[in-house]
mmCIF file of C-alpha atoms and ligand atoms in Angstrom:
data_model
loop_
_atom_site.group_PDB
_atom_site.id
_atom_site.type_symbol
_atom_site.label_atom_id
_atom_site.label_comp_id
_atom_site.label_asym_id
_atom_site.label_seq_id
_atom_site.Cartn_x
_atom_site.Cartn_y
_atom_site.Cartn_z
ATOM 1 C CA MET A 685 59.173 8.985 -49.255
ATOM 2 C CA LYS A 686 60.136 12.689 -50.129
ATOM 3 C CA LYS A 687 62.237 14.582 -48.020
ATOM 4 C CA GLU A 688 60.844 16.705 -45.343
ATOM 5 C CA MET A 689 61.595 19.703 -43.641
ATOM 6 C CA ASN A 690 60.298 22.048 -40.850
ATOM 7 C CA PHE A 691 60.144 25.890 -41.606
ATOM 8 C CA THR A 692 59.522 28.273 -38.879
ATOM 9 C CA VAL A 693 57.063 30.936 -39.641
ATOM 10 C CA LYS A 694 57.620 34.091 -37.929
ATOM 11 C CA GLY A 695 55.298 35.077 -35.630
ATOM 12 C CA LYS A 696 53.549 37.937 -37.364
ATOM 13 C CA PHE A 697 52.953 35.753 -40.469
ATOM 14 C CA ALA A 698 51.734 32.991 -38.653
ATOM 15 C CA SER A 699 48.110 33.877 -38.676
ATOM 16 C CA LYS A 700 48.242 34.803 -42.412
ATOM 17 C CA TYR A 701 49.409 31.255 -43.256
ATOM 18 C CA LYS A 702 46.796 29.844 -41.030
ATOM 19 C CA SER A 703 44.209 31.525 -42.928
ATOM 20 C CA GLY A 704 45.129 30.446 -46.388
ATOM 21 C CA TYR A 705 48.144 32.433 -47.740
ATOM 22 C CA PRO A 706 49.880 30.007 -50.131
ATOM 23 C CA LEU A 707 53.095 31.552 -51.203
ATOM 24 C CA ILE A 708 56.220 30.755 -48.936
ATOM 25 C CA SER A 709 58.159 33.637 -48.920
ATOM 26 C CA LYS A 710 61.669 34.837 -47.519
ATOM 27 C CA GLU A 711 60.468 37.292 -45.263
ATOM 28 C CA ALA A 712 57.969 35.103 -43.517
ATOM 29 C CA ILE A 713 60.266 32.441 -42.662
ATOM 30 C CA VAL A 714 62.821 32.270 -39.472
ATOM 31 C CA LYS A 715 66.254 31.493 -41.288
ATOM 32 C CA LEU A 716 64.966 30.445 -44.651
ATOM 33 C CA ASN A 717 67.486 27.765 -45.952
ATOM 34 C CA ASP A 718 67.629 28.324 -49.656
ATOM 35 C CA SER A 719 70.070 25.605 -50.576
ATOM 36 C CA ILE A 720 67.923 22.705 -49.743
ATOM 37 C CA GLU A 721 67.008 20.587 -52.549
ATOM 38 C CA GLU A 722 64.265 21.672 -54.786
ATOM 39 C CA GLY A 723 61.081 19.518 -54.192
ATOM 40 C CA THR A 724 61.554 19.010 -50.548
ATOM 41 C CA ILE A 725 58.271 18.857 -48.736
ATOM 42 C CA ILE A 726 58.131 21.523 -46.345
ATOM 43 C CA ARG A 727 56.143 21.583 -43.174
ATOM 44 C CA LEU A 728 55.656 25.194 -42.021
ATOM 45 C CA VAL A 729 55.248 25.245 -38.411
ATOM 46 C CA ASP A 730 54.472 28.019 -35.844
ATOM 47 C CA GLU A 731 57.027 29.447 -33.524
ATOM 48 C CA LYS A 732 55.563 27.027 -30.928
ATOM 49 C CA ASN A 733 56.219 24.088 -33.208
ATOM 50 C CA GLN A 734 52.808 23.509 -34.087
ATOM 51 C CA PHE A 735 51.936 22.453 -37.812
ATOM 52 C CA ILE A 736 50.148 24.863 -40.151
ATOM 53 C CA ALA A 737 50.484 23.669 -43.542
ATOM 54 C CA LYS A 738 52.700 21.627 -45.851
ATOM 55 C CA GLY A 739 53.989 22.506 -49.166
ATOM 56 C CA TYR A 740 57.245 22.331 -51.380
ATOM 57 C CA PHE A 741 60.273 24.002 -51.591
ATOM 58 C CA GLY A 742 60.658 25.406 -55.351
ATOM 59 C CA LYS A 743 62.492 28.495 -56.030
ATOM 60 C CA GLN A 744 60.527 30.944 -58.467
ATOM 61 C CA ASN A 745 60.796 34.696 -59.064
ATOM 62 C CA LYS A 746 57.477 34.988 -56.721
ATOM 63 C CA GLY A 747 58.987 33.054 -53.743
ATOM 64 C CA PHE A 748 60.403 29.595 -52.223
ATOM 65 C CA GLY A 749 57.649 27.302 -53.021
ATOM 66 C CA TRP A 750 53.617 26.778 -52.321
ATOM 67 C CA VAL A 751 51.576 25.522 -49.882
ATOM 68 C CA LEU A 752 49.872 22.234 -50.849
ATOM 69 C CA SER A 753 47.737 21.020 -47.940
ATOM 70 C CA ARG A 754 46.527 22.182 -44.148
ATOM 71 C CA ASP A 755 46.065 18.573 -43.147
ATOM 72 C CA GLU A 756 49.232 17.288 -41.726
ATOM 73 C CA LYS A 757 48.246 13.685 -42.273
ATOM 74 C CA GLU A 758 47.726 14.221 -46.098
ATOM 75 C CA GLN A 759 50.120 12.567 -48.248
ATOM 76 C CA ILE A 760 51.497 14.582 -51.482
ATOM 77 C CA ASP A 761 51.303 11.734 -54.088
ATOM 78 C CA GLN A 762 49.667 10.798 -57.079
ATOM 79 C CA GLU A 763 46.142 10.464 -55.485
ATOM 80 C CA PHE A 764 46.482 14.055 -53.956
ATOM 81 C CA PHE A 765 47.552 15.623 -57.437
ATOM 82 C CA LYS A 766 44.511 13.781 -58.962
ATOM 83 C CA GLU A 767 41.942 15.125 -56.598
ATOM 84 C CA LYS A 768 43.521 18.587 -57.127
ATOM 85 C CA LEU A 769 43.505 18.148 -60.985
ATOM 86 C CA ARG A 770 39.998 16.531 -60.918
ATOM 87 C CA ALA A 771 38.535 19.642 -58.937
ATOM 88 C CA ALA A 772 40.148 22.023 -61.486
ATOM 89 C CA ILE A 773 38.673 20.159 -64.388
ATOM 90 C CA ASP A 774 35.253 20.122 -62.899
ATOM 91 C CA TYR A 775 35.482 23.894 -62.434
ATOM 92 C CA ARG A 776 36.007 24.370 -66.091
ATOM 93 C CA LYS A 777 33.026 21.933 -66.989
ATOM 94 C CA PRO A 778 31.572 24.931 -69.100
ATOM 95 C CA PHE A 779 34.602 25.455 -71.011
ATOM 96 C CA PHE A 780 34.822 21.794 -71.928
ATOM 97 C CA ASN A 781 31.363 21.838 -72.967
ATOM 98 C CA SER A 782 31.360 25.149 -75.052
ATOM 99 C CA GLN A 783 30.694 24.836 -78.864
ATOM 100 C CA ASP A 784 32.540 28.017 -79.735
ATOM 101 C CA THR A 785 35.795 28.145 -77.463
ATOM 102 C CA ASN A 786 38.372 25.114 -77.089
ATOM 103 C CA ALA A 787 41.181 27.210 -75.661
ATOM 104 C CA PHE A 788 41.056 27.721 -71.850
ATOM 105 C CA ARG A 789 43.207 27.366 -68.775
ATOM 106 C CA VAL A 790 42.327 24.070 -66.770
ATOM 107 C CA VAL A 791 44.893 24.672 -63.910
ATOM 108 C CA ASN A 792 45.679 28.043 -62.743
ATOM 109 C CA GLY A 793 48.525 27.439 -59.932
ATOM 110 C CA GLU A 794 47.849 28.663 -56.348
ATOM 111 C CA GLY A 795 44.046 29.234 -57.760
ATOM 112 C CA ASP A 796 43.691 25.747 -57.895
ATOM 113 C CA GLY A 797 45.774 24.833 -54.874
ATOM 114 C CA LEU A 798 48.865 23.835 -57.234
ATOM 115 C CA GLY A 799 51.156 26.852 -57.058
ATOM 116 C CA GLY A 800 54.020 26.627 -59.421
ATOM 117 C CA LEU A 801 52.010 25.047 -62.421
ATOM 118 C CA THR A 802 49.636 25.967 -64.775
ATOM 119 C CA ILE A 803 47.721 23.811 -67.504
ATOM 120 C CA GLU A 804 46.156 25.089 -70.543
ATOM 121 C CA TYR A 805 43.933 23.281 -72.882
ATOM 122 C CA PHE A 806 44.122 23.694 -76.568
ATOM 123 C CA ASP A 807 41.497 21.755 -78.568
ATOM 124 C CA GLY A 808 42.575 18.139 -77.139
ATOM 125 C CA TYR A 809 46.147 19.328 -76.447
ATOM 126 C CA TYR A 810 47.272 19.860 -72.906
ATOM 127 C CA LEU A 811 49.980 22.252 -72.215
ATOM 128 C CA ILE A 812 51.724 22.198 -68.719
ATOM 129 C CA ASN A 813 54.010 25.015 -67.423
ATOM 130 C CA TRP A 814 56.430 24.068 -64.659
ATOM 131 C CA TYR A 815 57.541 27.329 -62.847
ATOM 132 C CA SER A 816 60.212 25.738 -60.652
ATOM 133 C CA ILE A 817 62.448 22.714 -60.431
ATOM 134 C CA GLY A 818 60.537 22.027 -57.277
ATOM 135 C CA ILE A 819 57.439 21.363 -58.777
ATOM 136 C CA TYR A 820 58.775 19.673 -61.887
ATOM 137 C CA LYS A 821 60.108 17.118 -59.401
ATOM 138 C CA PHE A 822 56.731 16.019 -58.938
ATOM 139 C CA ARG A 823 56.136 15.780 -62.879
ATOM 140 C CA GLU A 824 55.618 11.942 -62.792
ATOM 141 C CA LEU A 825 52.868 12.014 -60.503
ATOM 142 C CA ILE A 826 51.021 14.859 -62.209
ATOM 143 C CA ILE A 827 51.338 13.725 -65.547
ATOM 144 C CA ASN A 828 50.121 10.247 -64.423
ATOM 145 C CA ALA A 829 47.244 11.974 -62.580
ATOM 146 C CA LEU A 830 46.427 13.884 -65.635
ATOM 147 C CA LYS A 831 46.536 10.793 -67.967
ATOM 148 C CA GLU A 832 44.206 9.012 -65.800
ATOM 149 C CA LEU A 833 41.470 11.839 -65.626
ATOM 150 C CA VAL A 834 41.319 13.079 -69.410
ATOM 151 C CA GLU A 835 41.528 11.990 -73.016
ATOM 152 C CA PHE A 836 44.037 13.930 -74.842
ATOM 153 C CA LYS A 837 45.865 14.042 -78.305
ATOM 154 C CA ALA A 838 49.183 15.114 -76.901
ATOM 155 C CA ILE A 839 50.615 16.739 -73.919
ATOM 156 C CA TYR A 840 53.363 19.281 -74.103
ATOM 157 C CA GLN A 841 55.289 21.403 -71.272
ATOM 158 C CA LYS A 842 57.083 24.389 -70.797
ATOM 159 C CA LYS A 843 59.948 24.544 -68.141
ATOM 160 C CA ARG A 844 60.108 27.997 -66.774
ATOM 161 C CA PHE A 845 62.692 27.080 -64.295
ATOM 162 C CA ASP A 846 64.911 30.249 -64.242
ATOM 163 C CA VAL A 847 64.189 32.344 -61.443
ATOM 164 C CA SER A 848 63.154 35.088 -63.573
ATOM 165 C CA GLY A 849 60.636 32.767 -65.144
ATOM 166 C CA LYS A 850 62.562 32.494 -68.051
ATOM 167 C CA TYR A 851 61.764 29.786 -70.814
ATOM 168 C CA ILE A 852 64.447 26.667 -71.144
ATOM 169 C CA GLU A 853 64.408 25.725 -75.082
ATOM 170 C CA GLU A 854 63.260 22.354 -75.768
ATOM 171 C CA ASP A 855 61.104 20.393 -77.892
ATOM 172 C CA ASP A 856 58.452 20.284 -75.118
ATOM 173 C CA PHE A 857 56.704 17.151 -76.186
ATOM 174 C CA VAL A 858 55.602 14.865 -73.386
ATOM 175 C CA ALA A 859 53.012 12.145 -74.460
ATOM 176 C CA GLY A 860 50.503 11.408 -76.911
ATOM 177 C CA GLU A 861 51.079 11.806 -80.497
ATOM 178 C CA ARG A 862 52.981 14.898 -81.751
ATOM 179 C CA GLY A 863 50.970 17.886 -83.208
ATOM 180 C CA THR A 864 51.236 19.387 -86.526
ATOM 181 C CA PHE A 865 51.661 22.833 -85.951
ATOM 182 C CA PRO A 866 49.952 25.100 -85.805
ATOM 183 C CA ILE A 867 46.744 23.862 -84.519
ATOM 184 C CA ILE A 868 43.615 25.881 -85.265
ATOM 185 C CA VAL A 869 41.834 26.459 -82.016
ATOM 186 C CA LYS A 870 38.657 28.483 -81.520
ATOM 187 C CA GLU A 871 37.711 31.455 -79.163
ATOM 188 C CA ASN A 872 34.329 32.578 -79.093
ATOM 189 C CA GLY A 873 34.093 31.424 -82.650
ATOM 190 C CA VAL A 874 37.434 33.055 -83.907
ATOM 191 C CA ASN A 875 40.326 31.007 -84.922
ATOM 192 C CA PHE A 876 43.936 31.299 -83.520
ATOM 193 C CA ALA A 877 46.819 29.552 -84.985
ATOM 194 C CA VAL A 878 48.794 27.874 -81.941
ATOM 195 C CA TYR A 879 52.266 26.470 -81.670
ATOM 196 C CA LEU A 880 53.145 24.387 -78.910
ATOM 197 C CA ASN A 881 56.567 23.246 -79.774
ATOM 198 C CA GLU A 882 58.396 26.717 -80.434
ATOM 199 C CA GLY A 883 58.951 28.991 -77.401
ATOM 200 C CA ALA A 884 57.564 29.839 -74.257
ATOM 201 C CA MET A 885 54.686 31.813 -75.971
ATOM 202 C CA VAL A 886 52.265 29.715 -77.927
ATOM 203 C CA GLY A 887 50.626 32.724 -80.133
ATOM 204 C CA VAL A 888 47.558 33.600 -77.807
ATOM 205 C CA PHE A 889 47.091 34.843 -74.092
ATOM 206 C CA LEU A 890 43.974 33.327 -72.934
ATOM 207 C CA ASP A 891 43.429 35.641 -70.111
ATOM 208 C CA GLN A 892 42.359 38.624 -72.426
ATOM 209 C CA ARG A 893 39.558 36.446 -73.800
ATOM 210 C CA GLU A 894 36.533 38.458 -72.507
ATOM 211 C CA VAL A 895 38.226 41.680 -73.532
ATOM 212 C CA ARG A 896 38.716 40.579 -76.941
ATOM 213 C CA LYS A 897 35.159 39.748 -77.055
ATOM 214 C CA ARG A 898 34.032 42.862 -75.664
ATOM 215 C CA ILE A 899 35.784 44.926 -78.203
ATOM 216 C CA ARG A 900 34.612 42.619 -81.010
ATOM 217 C CA ASP A 901 30.783 42.717 -79.660
ATOM 218 C CA ALA A 902 30.416 46.550 -78.433
ATOM 219 C CA TYR A 903 33.445 48.710 -79.761
ATOM 220 C CA ALA A 904 34.739 47.685 -83.058
ATOM 221 C CA GLU A 905 32.349 48.302 -85.846
ATOM 222 C CA GLY A 906 33.262 51.241 -88.178
ATOM 223 C CA LYS A 907 36.327 52.011 -86.218
ATOM 224 C CA HIS A 908 40.136 52.715 -86.614
ATOM 225 C CA ILE A 909 41.861 50.567 -83.868
ATOM 226 C CA LEU A 910 45.325 51.027 -83.207
ATOM 227 C CA ASN A 911 46.719 47.994 -81.276
ATOM 228 C CA THR A 912 50.022 48.419 -79.498
ATOM 229 C CA PHE A 913 52.637 45.698 -78.285
ATOM 230 C CA SER A 914 50.177 43.559 -80.543
ATOM 231 C CA TYR A 915 52.393 40.415 -80.397
ATOM 232 C CA THR A 916 50.222 38.154 -83.006
ATOM 233 C CA GLY A 917 47.475 40.680 -83.379
ATOM 234 C CA ALA A 918 44.779 38.974 -81.291
ATOM 235 C CA PHE A 919 42.963 42.096 -80.463
ATOM 236 C CA SER A 920 43.234 43.196 -84.046
ATOM 237 C CA VAL A 921 41.784 40.092 -85.432
ATOM 238 C CA PHE A 922 38.911 40.204 -82.921
ATOM 239 C CA GLY A 923 38.584 44.007 -83.929
ATOM 240 C CA ALA A 924 38.272 43.294 -87.530
ATOM 241 C CA VAL A 925 35.964 40.523 -87.100
ATOM 242 C CA GLY A 926 33.758 42.893 -85.184
ATOM 243 C CA GLY A 927 33.771 45.157 -88.175
ATOM 244 C CA ALA A 928 36.500 47.633 -87.606
ATOM 245 C CA ALA A 929 37.046 49.973 -90.426
ATOM 246 C CA LYS A 930 40.668 49.227 -89.970
ATOM 247 C CA THR A 931 43.085 48.049 -87.472
ATOM 248 C CA THR A 932 46.835 49.079 -87.034
ATOM 249 C CA SER A 933 49.005 46.554 -85.177
ATOM 250 C CA VAL A 934 52.524 47.521 -83.808
ATOM 251 C CA ASP A 935 55.182 45.328 -82.310
ATOM 252 C CA LEU A 936 58.777 45.319 -81.914
ATOM 253 C CA ALA A 937 59.327 41.795 -82.708
ATOM 254 C CA ASN A 938 60.066 40.743 -86.243
ATOM 255 C CA ARG A 939 58.284 37.749 -85.750
ATOM 256 C CA SER A 940 55.008 39.663 -84.905
ATOM 257 C CA MET A 941 54.419 40.375 -88.934
ATOM 258 C CA SER A 942 54.094 36.774 -90.034
ATOM 259 C CA LYS A 943 52.546 35.799 -87.061
ATOM 260 C CA THR A 944 49.842 38.608 -87.372
ATOM 261 C CA ILE A 945 49.289 37.851 -91.145
ATOM 262 C CA GLU A 946 48.807 34.113 -89.909
ATOM 263 C CA GLN A 947 45.953 35.164 -87.504
ATOM 264 C CA PHE A 948 44.376 37.209 -90.051
ATOM 265 C CA SER A 949 44.437 34.517 -92.631
ATOM 266 C CA VAL A 950 43.204 31.588 -90.351
ATOM 267 C CA ASN A 951 40.093 33.904 -89.804
ATOM 268 C CA GLY A 952 39.669 34.377 -93.843
ATOM 269 C CA LEU A 953 40.344 38.162 -93.283
ATOM 270 C CA ASP A 954 42.388 40.071 -95.711
ATOM 271 C CA TYR A 955 45.682 41.208 -93.991
ATOM 272 C CA GLU A 956 46.194 43.594 -96.648
ATOM 273 C CA ALA A 957 43.547 45.712 -95.665
ATOM 274 C CA GLN A 958 45.227 46.166 -92.283
ATOM 275 C CA ASP A 959 48.325 47.743 -91.282
ATOM 276 C CA ILE A 960 50.997 45.614 -89.665
ATOM 277 C CA ILE A 961 54.054 47.556 -88.239
ATOM 278 C CA VAL A 962 57.201 46.202 -86.751
ATOM 279 C CA GLU A 963 58.413 49.024 -84.879
ATOM 280 C CA ASP A 964 58.983 50.174 -81.150
ATOM 281 C CA VAL A 965 55.676 51.429 -79.968
ATOM 282 C CA PHE A 966 57.425 54.696 -78.626
ATOM 283 C CA ARG A 967 58.996 55.616 -82.127
ATOM 284 C CA TYR A 968 55.246 54.794 -83.491
ATOM 285 C CA PHE A 969 53.553 57.304 -81.214
ATOM 286 C CA LYS A 970 56.218 60.014 -82.302
ATOM 287 C CA TYR A 971 55.459 59.288 -86.056
ATOM 288 C CA ALA A 972 51.768 59.396 -85.447
ATOM 289 C CA VAL A 973 52.024 62.625 -83.812
ATOM 290 C CA LYS A 974 54.064 63.977 -86.542
ATOM 291 C CA LYS A 975 51.616 62.777 -89.101
ATOM 292 C CA GLU A 976 48.778 63.876 -87.282
ATOM 293 C CA LEU A 977 47.220 60.322 -87.150
ATOM 294 C CA THR A 978 44.347 59.782 -84.594
ATOM 295 C CA PHE A 979 42.622 56.664 -83.871
ATOM 296 C CA ASP A 980 39.006 55.737 -82.311
ATOM 297 C CA MET A 981 40.341 53.067 -80.183
ATOM 298 C CA VAL A 982 43.997 52.627 -79.030
ATOM 299 C CA ILE A 983 44.700 49.386 -77.149
ATOM 300 C CA LEU A 984 47.676 49.290 -74.744
ATOM 301 C CA ASP A 985 49.072 45.892 -73.553
ATOM 302 C CA PRO A 986 52.725 46.399 -72.847
ATOM 303 C CA PRO A 987 54.741 43.771 -70.900
ATOM 304 C CA SER A 988 55.368 44.478 -67.253
ATOM 305 C CA PHE A 989 58.942 45.012 -68.164
ATOM 306 C CA ALA A 990 60.772 45.104 -71.352
ATOM 307 C CA ARG A 991 64.227 46.176 -72.629
ATOM 308 C CA SER A 992 64.545 47.240 -76.251
ATOM 309 C CA LYS A 993 67.611 48.965 -77.620
ATOM 310 C CA LYS A 994 67.250 52.220 -76.203
ATOM 311 C CA MET A 995 65.190 52.107 -73.478
ATOM 312 C CA VAL A 996 63.636 50.027 -70.525
ATOM 313 C CA PHE A 997 60.116 50.046 -69.990
ATOM 314 C CA SER A 998 58.619 49.120 -66.496
ATOM 315 C CA ALA A 999 54.789 49.312 -66.100
ATOM 316 C CA GLU A 1000 55.102 50.594 -62.779
ATOM 317 C CA LYS A 1001 57.545 53.256 -63.513
ATOM 318 C CA ASP A 1002 56.531 54.260 -67.178
ATOM 319 C CA TYR A 1003 52.690 53.438 -67.696
ATOM 320 C CA LYS A 1004 51.387 57.144 -66.968
ATOM 321 C CA ASP A 1005 53.728 58.232 -69.722
ATOM 322 C CA LEU A 1006 52.770 55.669 -72.116
ATOM 323 C CA LEU A 1007 49.064 56.872 -71.518
ATOM 324 C CA LYS A 1008 49.895 60.683 -72.148
ATOM 325 C CA GLU A 1009 51.458 59.503 -75.170
ATOM 326 C CA THR A 1010 48.062 57.375 -76.213
ATOM 327 C CA ILE A 1011 45.912 60.428 -75.338
ATOM 328 C CA ALA A 1012 47.575 62.414 -77.453
ATOM 329 C CA ILE A 1013 46.618 60.370 -80.621
ATOM 330 C CA THR A 1014 43.095 59.349 -79.374
ATOM 331 C CA LYS A 1015 40.380 60.774 -81.183
ATOM 332 C CA ASP A 1016 37.791 63.012 -78.885
ATOM 333 C CA GLU A 1017 35.076 60.397 -77.425
ATOM 334 C CA GLY A 1018 37.757 57.650 -78.336
ATOM 335 C CA ILE A 1019 38.468 54.726 -76.186
ATOM 336 C CA ILE A 1020 41.574 53.538 -74.713
ATOM 337 C CA VAL A 1021 41.776 50.108 -73.566
ATOM 338 C CA ALA A 1022 44.342 49.995 -70.906
ATOM 339 C CA SER A 1023 45.807 46.712 -69.746
ATOM 340 C CA THR A 1024 48.460 45.475 -67.507
ATOM 341 C CA ASN A 1025 49.640 41.999 -66.152
ATOM 342 C CA SER A 1026 52.004 43.701 -63.670
ATOM 343 C CA SER A 1027 51.428 42.195 -60.119
ATOM 344 C CA ALA A 1028 53.741 45.215 -58.703
ATOM 345 C CA PHE A 1029 50.678 47.330 -58.530
ATOM 346 C CA ASN A 1030 46.917 46.981 -58.017
ATOM 347 C CA MET A 1031 43.672 48.324 -59.603
ATOM 348 C CA LYS A 1032 43.642 51.421 -57.443
ATOM 349 C CA LYS A 1033 47.212 52.133 -58.296
ATOM 350 C CA PHE A 1034 46.679 51.573 -61.959
ATOM 351 C CA LYS A 1035 43.456 54.106 -61.887
ATOM 352 C CA GLY A 1036 45.968 56.368 -60.110
ATOM 353 C CA PHE A 1037 48.227 56.353 -63.274
ATOM 354 C CA ILE A 1038 45.281 57.041 -65.552
ATOM 355 C CA ASP A 1039 44.052 59.698 -63.642
ATOM 356 C CA GLN A 1040 47.514 61.385 -63.605
ATOM 357 C CA ALA A 1041 47.932 61.147 -67.244
ATOM 358 C CA PHE A 1042 44.762 62.815 -68.147
ATOM 359 C CA LYS A 1043 45.288 65.460 -65.423
ATOM 360 C CA GLU A 1044 48.897 66.093 -66.943
ATOM 361 C CA SER A 1045 47.344 66.143 -70.558
ATOM 362 C CA SER A 1046 44.678 68.720 -69.307
ATOM 363 C CA ARG A 1047 41.751 66.067 -70.490
ATOM 364 C CA LYS A 1048 38.862 64.720 -68.788
ATOM 365 C CA TYR A 1049 37.939 61.095 -69.065
ATOM 366 C CA GLN A 1050 35.317 58.768 -68.243
ATOM 367 C CA LEU A 1051 36.001 54.956 -67.085
ATOM 368 C CA VAL A 1052 33.695 53.256 -69.096
ATOM 369 C CA GLU A 1053 34.367 49.556 -67.903
ATOM 370 C CA GLU A 1054 36.585 47.284 -66.592
ATOM 371 C CA PHE A 1055 37.942 43.551 -66.403
ATOM 372 C CA SER A 1056 40.025 41.144 -64.704
ATOM 373 C CA LEU A 1057 40.949 37.779 -64.935
ATOM 374 C CA PRO A 1058 38.341 35.372 -66.597
ATOM 375 C CA LYS A 1059 36.848 32.469 -64.602
ATOM 376 C CA ASP A 1060 39.295 29.821 -65.960
ATOM 377 C CA PHE A 1061 42.215 31.666 -64.549
ATOM 378 C CA LYS A 1062 40.735 30.980 -61.094
ATOM 379 C CA THR A 1063 42.139 32.884 -58.141
ATOM 380 C CA ILE A 1064 41.713 32.766 -54.475
ATOM 381 C CA LYS A 1065 40.956 35.460 -51.943
ATOM 382 C CA GLU A 1066 43.834 34.730 -49.640
ATOM 383 C CA PHE A 1067 46.140 35.458 -52.554
ATOM 384 C CA PRO A 1068 45.177 38.797 -54.267
ATOM 385 C CA GLU A 1069 48.348 39.124 -55.962
ATOM 386 C CA GLY A 1070 47.332 36.163 -58.014
ATOM 387 C CA SER A 1071 44.600 38.502 -59.624
ATOM 388 C CA TYR A 1072 47.440 40.276 -61.840
ATOM 389 C CA LEU A 1073 45.308 41.344 -64.594
ATOM 390 C CA LYS A 1074 43.746 44.781 -64.951
ATOM 391 C CA VAL A 1075 42.008 46.034 -67.937
ATOM 392 C CA VAL A 1076 40.179 49.487 -68.003
ATOM 393 C CA PHE A 1077 38.081 50.837 -70.996
ATOM 394 C CA ILE A 1078 38.658 54.556 -71.045
ATOM 395 C CA LYS A 1079 36.810 57.187 -72.675
ATOM 396 C CA LYS A 1080 38.738 60.189 -73.697
ATOM 397 C CA LEU A 1081 36.066 63.414 -73.339
ATOM 398 C CA ALA A 1082 35.796 66.198 -75.784
HETATM 399 N N1 SAH B 594 49.034 42.391 -76.444
HETATM 400 C C1 SAH B 594 49.417 40.902 -77.023
HETATM 401 C C2 SAH B 594 50.191 40.500 -76.007
HETATM 402 C C3 SAH B 594 51.545 41.444 -75.754
HETATM 403 S S1 SAH B 594 53.158 40.582 -75.429
HETATM 404 C C4 SAH B 594 48.196 40.060 -77.434
HETATM 405 O O1 SAH B 594 47.198 40.571 -76.718
HETATM 406 O O2 SAH B 594 48.615 38.907 -77.651
HETATM 407 C C5 SAH B 594 54.014 41.878 -75.396
HETATM 408 C C6 SAH B 594 54.536 42.255 -76.660
HETATM 409 O O3 SAH B 594 55.340 43.546 -76.536
HETATM 410 C C7 SAH B 594 55.604 41.515 -77.305
HETATM 411 O O4 SAH B 594 55.048 40.870 -78.613
HETATM 412 C C8 SAH B 594 56.830 42.401 -77.606
HETATM 413 O O5 SAH B 594 57.714 42.197 -78.751
HETATM 414 C C9 SAH B 594 56.110 43.433 -77.633
HETATM 415 N N2 SAH B 594 57.119 44.705 -77.212
HETATM 416 C C10 SAH B 594 57.721 45.023 -76.089
HETATM 417 N N3 SAH B 594 58.417 46.203 -75.967
HETATM 418 C C11 SAH B 594 57.950 46.724 -77.204
HETATM 419 C C12 SAH B 594 58.258 47.959 -77.544
HETATM 420 N N4 SAH B 594 58.943 48.962 -76.934
HETATM 421 N N5 SAH B 594 57.595 48.455 -78.845
HETATM 422 C C13 SAH B 594 56.636 47.499 -79.358
HETATM 423 N N6 SAH B 594 56.444 46.120 -78.988
HETATM 424 C C14 SAH B 594 56.986 45.958 -77.692
#
């Protein structure tokens, strides 16, 4: 039996938890004891000691654990996890049956009732991300449940226990047969080289699938696309497949050069016809202004927070300025794809940054379309913070 412990929810938060809020946060708990053992089963009770929900204790950047059940009698055992996983897998049936996409998210944390855990599928390989020591304490139950439900080539895992969500370096293999990496997965018919055994990031961020498709199908043809914070160049590849005249990818990390070359190559595209640049985006903007370079489309997908040699970038503080620099090098009638995965602000505030940036640039714009998380990144209305992705296509008017 797992240890159990009562946490008393403060009066004004009780109704929130009763109506389905899943995250156990410090501010909501009377005298939160944060030195208890990770993985302890927590019973949330109200100030009259009435049961509200049960969950587990697991320190994360977001909070102190997650609600797992609202049924006092429910045991958190292998059967419990199996039912959650079964429901999650069912929900992704269209993805499992897809002919042209075999990389998607199978379990999206609290969206699937399993906060602190995500599972992704890459052509027969399953990748589990553990976001706290607390949830990792249930690994045997969860992995066994998964094994009972699906066939797999192998299971890999990433431990992201660090309270800042940082990845702990390991070989990451759990079960099955070790893969030979990269494996080549498909997204809407386009190939991606994916590595499950080298670091936290595997080569592609699946949450941008719909945005990439839209760029390929409706925007890229004949255009010069600047892809900033480009990582492995996933947006550039979709742009090129969509008939872009040229793509320019800019990322600070040295690895981005070979990784981007690889993503073009696994699609039979000539990377030498593209520009792939290792540089700080903010320096590149200055260079572009000096050389009077302009682009038909500029994609902005910065991290929420980044520290480089000279500066600290925070999406919340600096997105507006990033947009202003972008406006300056975007052609009239050109498109800016502004994306952020910051949960520090919502879509309304994001649009406020956009509006402010254009005002301060004395330019007019039109919001063309917007995207949030795709279906496989399931979210729940009780936890709007979980819907972190915001992408807006903006037309710079003449
Ligand atoms: N847009 C990418 C994902 C971006 S991940 C995609 O669709 O796959 C964030 C990337 O920003 C990382 O690759 C990181 O190296 C890069 N980065 C962070 N700060 C940067 C800066 N100042 N200039 C250029 N790249 C930066």
